Coordinates of C-alpha atoms in Angstrom, one line a residue:
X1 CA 0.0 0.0 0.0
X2 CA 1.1 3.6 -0.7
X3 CA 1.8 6.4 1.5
X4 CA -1.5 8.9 1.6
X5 CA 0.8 11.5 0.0
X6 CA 1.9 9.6 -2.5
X7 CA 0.7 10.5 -6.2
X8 CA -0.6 6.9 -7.9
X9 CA 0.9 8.7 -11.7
X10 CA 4.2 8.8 -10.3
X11 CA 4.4 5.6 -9.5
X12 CA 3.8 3.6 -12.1
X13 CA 5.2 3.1 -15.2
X14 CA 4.1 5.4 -17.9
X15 CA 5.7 5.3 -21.4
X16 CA 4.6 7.5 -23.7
X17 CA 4.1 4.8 -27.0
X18 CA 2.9 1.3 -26.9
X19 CA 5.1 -1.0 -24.7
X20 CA 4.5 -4.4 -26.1
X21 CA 5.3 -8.0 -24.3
X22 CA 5.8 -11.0 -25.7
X23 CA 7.3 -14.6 -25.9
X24 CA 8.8 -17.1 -28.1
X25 CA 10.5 -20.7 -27.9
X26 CA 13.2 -20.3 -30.0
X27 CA 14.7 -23.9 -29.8
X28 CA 18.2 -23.1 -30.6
X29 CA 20.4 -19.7 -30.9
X30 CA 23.3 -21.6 -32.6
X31 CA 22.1 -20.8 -36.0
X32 CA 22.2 -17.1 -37.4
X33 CA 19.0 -17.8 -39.5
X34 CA 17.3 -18.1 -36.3
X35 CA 18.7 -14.9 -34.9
X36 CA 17.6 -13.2 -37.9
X37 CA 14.6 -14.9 -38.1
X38 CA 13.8 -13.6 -34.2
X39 CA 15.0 -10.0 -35.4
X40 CA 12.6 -9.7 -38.4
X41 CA 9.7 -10.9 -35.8
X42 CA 10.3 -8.9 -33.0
X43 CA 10.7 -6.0 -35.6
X44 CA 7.7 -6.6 -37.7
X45 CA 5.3 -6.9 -34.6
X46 CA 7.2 -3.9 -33.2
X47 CA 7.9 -6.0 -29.9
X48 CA 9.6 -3.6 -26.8
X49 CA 10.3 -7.1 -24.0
X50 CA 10.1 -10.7 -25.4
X51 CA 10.8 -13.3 -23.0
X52 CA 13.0 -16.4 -24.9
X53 CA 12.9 -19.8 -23.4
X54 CA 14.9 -23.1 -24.7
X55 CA 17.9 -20.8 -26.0
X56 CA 20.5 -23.0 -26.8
X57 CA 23.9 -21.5 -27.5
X58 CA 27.2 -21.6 -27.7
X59 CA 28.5 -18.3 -25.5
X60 CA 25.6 -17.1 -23.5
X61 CA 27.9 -15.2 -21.6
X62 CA 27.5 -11.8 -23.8
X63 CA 24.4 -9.7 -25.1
X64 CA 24.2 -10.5 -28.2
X65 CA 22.6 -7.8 -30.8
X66 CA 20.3 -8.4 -33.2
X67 CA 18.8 -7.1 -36.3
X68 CA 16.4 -7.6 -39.3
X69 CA 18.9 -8.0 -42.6
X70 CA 16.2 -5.4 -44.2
X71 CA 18.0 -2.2 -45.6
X72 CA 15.3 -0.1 -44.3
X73 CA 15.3 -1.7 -40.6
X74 CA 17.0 0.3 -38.2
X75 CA 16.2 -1.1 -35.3
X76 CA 18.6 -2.9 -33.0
X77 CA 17.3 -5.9 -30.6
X78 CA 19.7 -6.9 -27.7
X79 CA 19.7 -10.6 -26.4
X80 CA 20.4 -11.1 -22.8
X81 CA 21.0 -14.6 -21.7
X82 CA 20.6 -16.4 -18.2
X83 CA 24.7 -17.1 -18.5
X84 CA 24.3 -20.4 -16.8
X85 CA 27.8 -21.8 -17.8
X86 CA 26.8 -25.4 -16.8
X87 CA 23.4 -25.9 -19.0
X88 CA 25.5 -23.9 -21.5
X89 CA 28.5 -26.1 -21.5
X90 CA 26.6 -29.5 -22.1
X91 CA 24.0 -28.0 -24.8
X92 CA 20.9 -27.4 -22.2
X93 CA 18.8 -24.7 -22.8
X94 CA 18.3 -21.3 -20.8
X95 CA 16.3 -18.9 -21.0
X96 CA 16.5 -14.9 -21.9
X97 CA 14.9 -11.6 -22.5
X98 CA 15.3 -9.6 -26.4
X99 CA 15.2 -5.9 -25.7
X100 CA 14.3 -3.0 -27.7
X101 CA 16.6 -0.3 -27.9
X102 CA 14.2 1.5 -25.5
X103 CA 14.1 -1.1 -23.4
X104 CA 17.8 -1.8 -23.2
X105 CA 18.0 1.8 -22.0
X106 CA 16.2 1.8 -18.3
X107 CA 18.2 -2.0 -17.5
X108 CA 21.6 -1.0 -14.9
X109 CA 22.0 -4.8 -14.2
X110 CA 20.9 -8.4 -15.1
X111 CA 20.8 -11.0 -12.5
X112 CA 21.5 -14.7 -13.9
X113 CA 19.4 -16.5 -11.1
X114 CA 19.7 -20.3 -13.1
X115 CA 19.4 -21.5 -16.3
X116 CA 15.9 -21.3 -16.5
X117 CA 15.5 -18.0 -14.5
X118 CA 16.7 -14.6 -14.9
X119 CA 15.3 -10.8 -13.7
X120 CA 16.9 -7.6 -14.1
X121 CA 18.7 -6.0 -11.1
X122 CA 17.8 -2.3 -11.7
X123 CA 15.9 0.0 -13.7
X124 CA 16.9 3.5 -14.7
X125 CA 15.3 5.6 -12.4
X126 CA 12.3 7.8 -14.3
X127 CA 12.4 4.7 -17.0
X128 CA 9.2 5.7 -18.0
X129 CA 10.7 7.9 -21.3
X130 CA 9.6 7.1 -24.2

């Protein structure tokens, strides 16, 4: 519950376009056809957070970035991983979070909790910019 003084508005997170969610099984990261694949999807239904489960691949130590092979697509998706080095090692999957630009923005930290759970740390204080 919220202090009495508190204003509700300021609370909550209000971003001035469309934040969409989503979420995909995308099997296997291994492959750049299915990076590219997940790029031109995210891009094409204009996707903000998409939560990614089964990703198997080789390194998911880094963030990887993303993007349609379009000429006219700028946008830039970025891939953050749950980094478990174990499941990683002997071909499990994990699971991760594709970020929009805008989204990638607001996230300080990620927190790799196992490799089937992740969260981030922090958000940007006033994260709700469009």
């Amino acid at each position: 519950m919220l202090p009495p003084n508190t204003r509700t508005e300021a609370v909550f997170l209000k971003p001035h376009a469309p934040f969409k969610l989503a979420a995909f099984n995308v099997r296997t990261f291994m492959q750049v056809g299915q990076q590219i694949g997940l790029a031109m999807s995210l891009e094409n239904f204009n996707i903000d957070v998409c939560c990614l489960s089964e990703t198997r691949i080789q390194d998911s130590g880094e963030v990887l970035q993303i993007h349609s092979p379009s000429v006219a697509s700028k946008r830039l998706f970025y891939v953050r991983l749950s980094r478990d080095p174990v499941a990683s090692s002997s071909g499990l999957a994990g699971v991760g979070v594709a970020l929009s630009a805008r989204s990638e923005a607001v996230l300080i930290d990620w927190i790799p909790i196992n490799g089937r759970l992740c969260a981030p740390d922090r958000l940007q204080p006033g994260c709700n910019q469009g």
